[in-house]
Coordinates of C-alpha atoms and ligand atoms in Angstrom, one line a residue:
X1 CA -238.9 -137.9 -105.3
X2 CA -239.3 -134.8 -107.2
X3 CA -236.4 -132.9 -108.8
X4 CA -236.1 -129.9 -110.6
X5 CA -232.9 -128.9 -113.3
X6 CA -232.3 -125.9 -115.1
X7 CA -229.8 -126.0 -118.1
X8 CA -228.4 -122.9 -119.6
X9 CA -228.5 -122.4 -123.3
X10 CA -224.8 -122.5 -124.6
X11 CA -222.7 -121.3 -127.2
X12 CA -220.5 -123.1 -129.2
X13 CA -216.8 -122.8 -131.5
X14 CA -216.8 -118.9 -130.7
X15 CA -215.3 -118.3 -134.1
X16 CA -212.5 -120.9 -134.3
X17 CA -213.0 -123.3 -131.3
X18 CA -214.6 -125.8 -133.8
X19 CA -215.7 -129.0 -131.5
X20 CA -213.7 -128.0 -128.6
X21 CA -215.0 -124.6 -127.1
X22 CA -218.1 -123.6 -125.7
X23 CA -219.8 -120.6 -122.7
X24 CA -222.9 -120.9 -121.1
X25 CA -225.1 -118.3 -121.3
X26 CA -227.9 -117.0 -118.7
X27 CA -230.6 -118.0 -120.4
X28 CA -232.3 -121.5 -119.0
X29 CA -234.6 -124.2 -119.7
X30 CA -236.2 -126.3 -116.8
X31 CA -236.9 -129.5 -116.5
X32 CA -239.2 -131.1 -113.7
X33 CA -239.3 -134.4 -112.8
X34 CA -241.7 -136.7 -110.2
X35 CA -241.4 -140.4 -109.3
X36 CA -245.0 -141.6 -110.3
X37 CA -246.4 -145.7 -109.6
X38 CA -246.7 -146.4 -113.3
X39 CA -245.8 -145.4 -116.9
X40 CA -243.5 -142.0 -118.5
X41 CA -245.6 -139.2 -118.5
X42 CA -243.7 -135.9 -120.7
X43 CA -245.4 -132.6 -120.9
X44 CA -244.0 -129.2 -122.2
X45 CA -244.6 -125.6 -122.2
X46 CA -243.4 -124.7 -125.3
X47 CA -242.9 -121.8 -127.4
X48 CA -246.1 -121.9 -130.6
X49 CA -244.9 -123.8 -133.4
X50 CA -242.1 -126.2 -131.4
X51 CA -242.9 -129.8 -131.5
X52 CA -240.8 -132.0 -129.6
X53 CA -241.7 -135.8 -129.2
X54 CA -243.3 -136.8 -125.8
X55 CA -242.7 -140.0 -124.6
X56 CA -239.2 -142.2 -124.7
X57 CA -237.9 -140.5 -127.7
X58 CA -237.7 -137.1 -125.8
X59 CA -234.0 -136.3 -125.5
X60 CA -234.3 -135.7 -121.3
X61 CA -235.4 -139.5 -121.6
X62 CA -233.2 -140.1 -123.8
X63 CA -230.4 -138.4 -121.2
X64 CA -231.8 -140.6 -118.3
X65 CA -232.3 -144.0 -120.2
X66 CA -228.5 -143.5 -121.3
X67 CA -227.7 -143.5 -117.3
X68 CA -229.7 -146.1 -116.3
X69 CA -228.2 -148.3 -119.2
X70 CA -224.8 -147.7 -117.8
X71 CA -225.8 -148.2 -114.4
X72 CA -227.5 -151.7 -115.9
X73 CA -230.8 -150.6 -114.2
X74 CA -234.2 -150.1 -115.2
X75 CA -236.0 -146.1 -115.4
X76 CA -238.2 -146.1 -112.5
X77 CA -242.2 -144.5 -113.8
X78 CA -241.8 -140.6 -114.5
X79 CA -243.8 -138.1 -114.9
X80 CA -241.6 -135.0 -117.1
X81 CA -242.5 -131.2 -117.1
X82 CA -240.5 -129.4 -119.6
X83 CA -240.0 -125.9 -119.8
X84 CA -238.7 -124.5 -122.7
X85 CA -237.2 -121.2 -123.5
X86 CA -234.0 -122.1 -125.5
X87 CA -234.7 -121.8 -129.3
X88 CA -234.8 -124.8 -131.3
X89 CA -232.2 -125.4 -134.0
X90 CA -230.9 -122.6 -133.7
X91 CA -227.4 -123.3 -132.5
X92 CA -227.8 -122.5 -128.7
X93 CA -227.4 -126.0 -127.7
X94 CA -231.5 -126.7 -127.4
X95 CA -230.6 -130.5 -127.8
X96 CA -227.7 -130.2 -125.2
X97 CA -230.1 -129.1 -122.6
X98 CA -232.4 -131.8 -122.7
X99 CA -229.8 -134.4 -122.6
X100 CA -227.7 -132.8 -120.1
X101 CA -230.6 -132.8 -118.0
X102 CA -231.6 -136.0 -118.2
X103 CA -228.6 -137.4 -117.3
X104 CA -228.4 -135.4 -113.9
X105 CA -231.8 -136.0 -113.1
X106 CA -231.0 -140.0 -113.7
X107 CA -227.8 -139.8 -111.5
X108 CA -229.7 -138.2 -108.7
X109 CA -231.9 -140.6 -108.8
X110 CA -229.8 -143.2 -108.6
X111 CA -227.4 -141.6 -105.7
X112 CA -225.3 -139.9 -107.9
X113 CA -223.2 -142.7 -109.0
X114 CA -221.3 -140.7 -111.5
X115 CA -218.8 -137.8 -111.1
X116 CA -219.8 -134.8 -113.7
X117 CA -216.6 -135.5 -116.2
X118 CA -218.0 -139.0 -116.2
X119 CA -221.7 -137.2 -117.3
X120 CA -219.1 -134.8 -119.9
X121 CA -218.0 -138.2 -121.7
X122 CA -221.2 -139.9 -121.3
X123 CA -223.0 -136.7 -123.1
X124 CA -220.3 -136.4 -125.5
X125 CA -220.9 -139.9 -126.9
X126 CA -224.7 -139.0 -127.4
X127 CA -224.1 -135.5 -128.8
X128 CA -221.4 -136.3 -130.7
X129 CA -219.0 -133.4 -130.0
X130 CA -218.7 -132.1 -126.2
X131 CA -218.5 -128.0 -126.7
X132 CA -222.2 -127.4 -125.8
X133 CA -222.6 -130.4 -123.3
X134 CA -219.7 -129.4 -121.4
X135 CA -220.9 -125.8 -120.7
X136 CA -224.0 -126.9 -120.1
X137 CA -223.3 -129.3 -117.1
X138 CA -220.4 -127.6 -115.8
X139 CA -220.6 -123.3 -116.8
X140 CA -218.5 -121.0 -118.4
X141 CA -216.0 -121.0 -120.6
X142 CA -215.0 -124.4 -121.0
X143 CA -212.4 -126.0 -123.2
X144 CA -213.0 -129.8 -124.2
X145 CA -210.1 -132.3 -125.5
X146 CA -211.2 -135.9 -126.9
X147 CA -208.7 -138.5 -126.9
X148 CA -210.3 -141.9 -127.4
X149 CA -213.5 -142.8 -125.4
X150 CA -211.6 -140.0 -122.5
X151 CA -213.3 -136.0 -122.6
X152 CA -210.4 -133.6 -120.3
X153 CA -212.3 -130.1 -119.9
X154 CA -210.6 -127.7 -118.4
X155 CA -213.1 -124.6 -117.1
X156 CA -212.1 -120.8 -117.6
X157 CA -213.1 -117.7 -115.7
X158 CA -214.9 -115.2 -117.1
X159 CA -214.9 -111.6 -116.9
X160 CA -218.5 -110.4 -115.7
X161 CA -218.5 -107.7 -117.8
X162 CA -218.8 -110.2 -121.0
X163 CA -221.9 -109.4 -122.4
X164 CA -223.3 -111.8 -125.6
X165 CA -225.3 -110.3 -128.5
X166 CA -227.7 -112.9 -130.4
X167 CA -229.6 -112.0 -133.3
X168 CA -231.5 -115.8 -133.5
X169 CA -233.1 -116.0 -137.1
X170 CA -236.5 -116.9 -137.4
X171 CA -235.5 -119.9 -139.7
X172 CA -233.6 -122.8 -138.0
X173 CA -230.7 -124.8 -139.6
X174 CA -230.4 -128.7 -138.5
X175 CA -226.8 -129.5 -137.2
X176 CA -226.1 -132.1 -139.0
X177 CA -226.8 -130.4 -142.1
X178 CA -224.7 -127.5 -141.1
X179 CA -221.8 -130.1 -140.3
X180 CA -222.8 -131.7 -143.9
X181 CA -221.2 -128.7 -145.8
X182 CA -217.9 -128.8 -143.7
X183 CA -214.7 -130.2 -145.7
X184 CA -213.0 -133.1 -144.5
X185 CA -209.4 -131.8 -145.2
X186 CA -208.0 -128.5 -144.4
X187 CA -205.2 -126.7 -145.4
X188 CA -202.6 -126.9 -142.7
X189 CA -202.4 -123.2 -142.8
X190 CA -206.2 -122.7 -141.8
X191 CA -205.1 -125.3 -138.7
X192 CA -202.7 -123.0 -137.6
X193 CA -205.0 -119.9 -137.9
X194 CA -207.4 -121.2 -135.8
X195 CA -205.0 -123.0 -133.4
X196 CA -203.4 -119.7 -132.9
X197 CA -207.2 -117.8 -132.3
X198 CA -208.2 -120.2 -129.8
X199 CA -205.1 -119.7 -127.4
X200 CA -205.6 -116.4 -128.1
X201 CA -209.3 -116.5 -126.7
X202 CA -208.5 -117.9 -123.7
X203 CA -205.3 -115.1 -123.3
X204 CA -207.8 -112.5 -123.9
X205 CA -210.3 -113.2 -121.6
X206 CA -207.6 -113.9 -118.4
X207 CA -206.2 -110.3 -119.2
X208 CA -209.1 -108.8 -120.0
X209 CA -207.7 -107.7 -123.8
X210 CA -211.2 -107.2 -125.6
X211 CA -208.9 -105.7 -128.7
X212 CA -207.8 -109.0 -128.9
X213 CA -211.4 -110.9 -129.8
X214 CA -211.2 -109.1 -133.2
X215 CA -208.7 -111.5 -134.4
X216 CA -209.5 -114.0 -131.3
X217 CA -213.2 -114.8 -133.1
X218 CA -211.6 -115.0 -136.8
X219 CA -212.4 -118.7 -138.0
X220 CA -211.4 -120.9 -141.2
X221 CA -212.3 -123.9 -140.2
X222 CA -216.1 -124.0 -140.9
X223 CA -217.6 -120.9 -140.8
X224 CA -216.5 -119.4 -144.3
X225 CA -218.1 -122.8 -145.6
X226 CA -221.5 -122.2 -143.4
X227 CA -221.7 -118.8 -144.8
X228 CA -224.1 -120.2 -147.5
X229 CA -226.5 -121.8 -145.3
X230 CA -226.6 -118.3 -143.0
X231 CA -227.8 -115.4 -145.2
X232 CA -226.5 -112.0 -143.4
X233 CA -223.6 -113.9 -141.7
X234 CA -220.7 -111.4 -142.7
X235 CA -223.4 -108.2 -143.0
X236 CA -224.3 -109.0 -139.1
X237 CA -220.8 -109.7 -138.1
X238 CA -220.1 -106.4 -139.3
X239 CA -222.9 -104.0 -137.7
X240 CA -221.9 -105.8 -134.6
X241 CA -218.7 -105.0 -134.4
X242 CA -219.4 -101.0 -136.5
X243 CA -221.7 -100.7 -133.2
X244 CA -219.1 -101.8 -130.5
X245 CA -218.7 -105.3 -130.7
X246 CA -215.0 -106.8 -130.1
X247 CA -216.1 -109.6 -131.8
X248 CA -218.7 -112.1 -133.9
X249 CA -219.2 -115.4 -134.7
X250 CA -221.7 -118.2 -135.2
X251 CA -223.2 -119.4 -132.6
X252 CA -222.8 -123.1 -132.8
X253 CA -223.8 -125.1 -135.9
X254 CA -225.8 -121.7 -136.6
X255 CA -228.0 -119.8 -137.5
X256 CA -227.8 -117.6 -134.4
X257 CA -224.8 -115.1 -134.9
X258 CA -223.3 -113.8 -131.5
X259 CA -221.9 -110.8 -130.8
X260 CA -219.2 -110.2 -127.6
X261 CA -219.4 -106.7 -126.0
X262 CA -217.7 -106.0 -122.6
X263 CA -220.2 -103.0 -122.0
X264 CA -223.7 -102.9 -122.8
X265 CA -225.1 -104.7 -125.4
X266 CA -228.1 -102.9 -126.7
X267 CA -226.5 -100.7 -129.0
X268 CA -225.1 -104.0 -130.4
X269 CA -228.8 -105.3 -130.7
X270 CA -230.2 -102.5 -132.1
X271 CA -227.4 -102.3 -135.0
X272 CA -227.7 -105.9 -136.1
X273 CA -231.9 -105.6 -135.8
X274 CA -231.6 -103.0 -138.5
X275 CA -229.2 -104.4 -140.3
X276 CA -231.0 -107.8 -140.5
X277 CA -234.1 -105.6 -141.5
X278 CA -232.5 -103.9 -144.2
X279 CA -231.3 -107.1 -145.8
X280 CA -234.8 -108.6 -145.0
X281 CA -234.0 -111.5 -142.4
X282 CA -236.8 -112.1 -140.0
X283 CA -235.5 -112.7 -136.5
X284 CA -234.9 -111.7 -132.7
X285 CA -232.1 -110.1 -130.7
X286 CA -231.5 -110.7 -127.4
X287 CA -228.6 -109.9 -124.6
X288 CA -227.1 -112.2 -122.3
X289 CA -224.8 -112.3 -119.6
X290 CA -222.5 -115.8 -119.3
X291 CA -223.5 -118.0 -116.6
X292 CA -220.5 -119.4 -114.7
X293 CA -223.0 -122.2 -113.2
X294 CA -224.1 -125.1 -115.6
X295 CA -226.8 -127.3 -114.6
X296 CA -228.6 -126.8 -111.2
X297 CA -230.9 -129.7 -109.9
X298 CA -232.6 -129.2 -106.4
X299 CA -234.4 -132.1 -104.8
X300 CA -237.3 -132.3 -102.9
X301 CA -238.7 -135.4 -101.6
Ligands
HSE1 N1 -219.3 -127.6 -132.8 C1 -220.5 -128.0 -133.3 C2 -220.6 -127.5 -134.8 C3 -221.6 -127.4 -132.5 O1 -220.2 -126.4 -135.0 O2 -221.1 -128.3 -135.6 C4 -222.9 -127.9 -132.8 O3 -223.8 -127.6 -131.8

């Protein structure tokens, strides 16, 4: 059987949805995958200077070995052809991809035996939080709620006109070092401002009140405290929105800062390329649409 996924690149919090909201974006790695008679073959096509293990410690085996634990059966021979255009590290969800795709490439395999909430939870346990897995399997604008082992996710439509500005820096920031400089209390004032921003989000997307993201992307909860690790955070924010923008935030854990535009975005790239240049931060913009499809897998046998 051969199968082949594609897994959009997501983004993650928009300003104040810390842990809980997440888009996809048009912009896709693919992931091939072969029955073989023996042994786990994993190749990629990568981008120069990205090294990702490959054999069982590759996160789309990692996705399909999680499956096949649950399912209390043993990964069948594979041969794996990644192909990679999702920045690493960069906070675009590059290790949601992977994962994401392993686990629907498993449950195909296996007759799909699992409903895609039960691949949200399952890929929230491994991630750790479930705003970039949950875009990623199911697209859009999605909103994810954790209580106890359970993931709810509710999906939101999104105007087409939505356009996402990214200015990805050339350095990349680990996650978990990003999440290492977060508090572990908040004022209960900062819950309440971000509380309010998130409702307000989802409000100005269904009637289409772009004035609104100004305040809608505002954050307490983590991004003032990133803003250290993310040189040009507030200087970008800025030229985005002085060129257009309705909004900025970081994308993720960071160091990609998006942009929201409901027009086009190249005037929005162009601003935060020259701004990033004055200040001296090496990077890349780019321009994407949201993708209200998450993973595709087509199957042929
Ligand atoms: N919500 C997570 C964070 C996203 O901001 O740490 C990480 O990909």
């Amino acid at each position: 059987m051969k199968l082949r996924i594609r897994v959009p690149a997501t983004t993650a919090n928009l300003g104040p949805g810390f842990d809980c909201l997440g888009l996809a974006l048009d912009w896709w790695n693919t992931i091939e995958i072969e029955t073989i008679a023996r042994g786990l073959q994993v190749e990629c096509d990568c981008p120069d200077g990205v090294d990702i293990p490959l054999n069982r410690h590759n996160l789309v085996v990692y996705g399909i070995d999680a499956v096949y634990r649950l399912a209390k059966q043993k990964r069948p021979p594979l041969r794996i052809h990644l192909t990679t255009h999702i920045p690493i590290a960069s906070g675009l969800g590059s290790s949601s991809a992977p994962i994401v795709g392993g686990l629907i490439a498993a449950n195909v395999l296996l007759g799909n035996l699992y409903s895609r909430d039960e691949l949200v939870t399952l890929a929230t346990r491994i991630e750790g939080h479930p705003d970039n897995v949950a875009p990623a399997l199911l697209g859009g604008l999605m909103v994810a709620a954790i209580d106890g082992k359970q993931v709810t996710v509710a999906r939101f439509p999104v105007p087409r006109e939505l356009r996402c500005v990214l200015f990805v820096p050339k350095v990349t920031l680990l996650t978990k070092k990003s999440r290492g400089v977060l508090p572990k209390r908040i004022p209960r004032a900062d819950a309440i401002y971000n509380a309010s921003r998130v409702a307000l989000w989802i409000a100005a997307l269904r009637e289409r009140r772009w004035d609104w993201l100004e305040v809608a992307t505002q954050d307490r909860l983590h991004q003032p405290y990133r803003a250290k690790l993310v040189p040009g955070m507030y200087e970008l924010f800025n030229a985005a929105k002085d060129a257009g923008a309705r909004g900025a935030a970081l994308s993720g854990a960071g160091p990609t800062i998006i942009a929201f535009a409901n027009h086009q975005g190249e005037p929005v790239a162009r601003a935060m390329a020259q701004t990033a240049r004055r200040i001296g931060l090496e990077g890349m913009t780019r321009v994407v649409g949201v993708s209200a499809k998450g993973a595709q897998v087509t199957r042929s046998d």
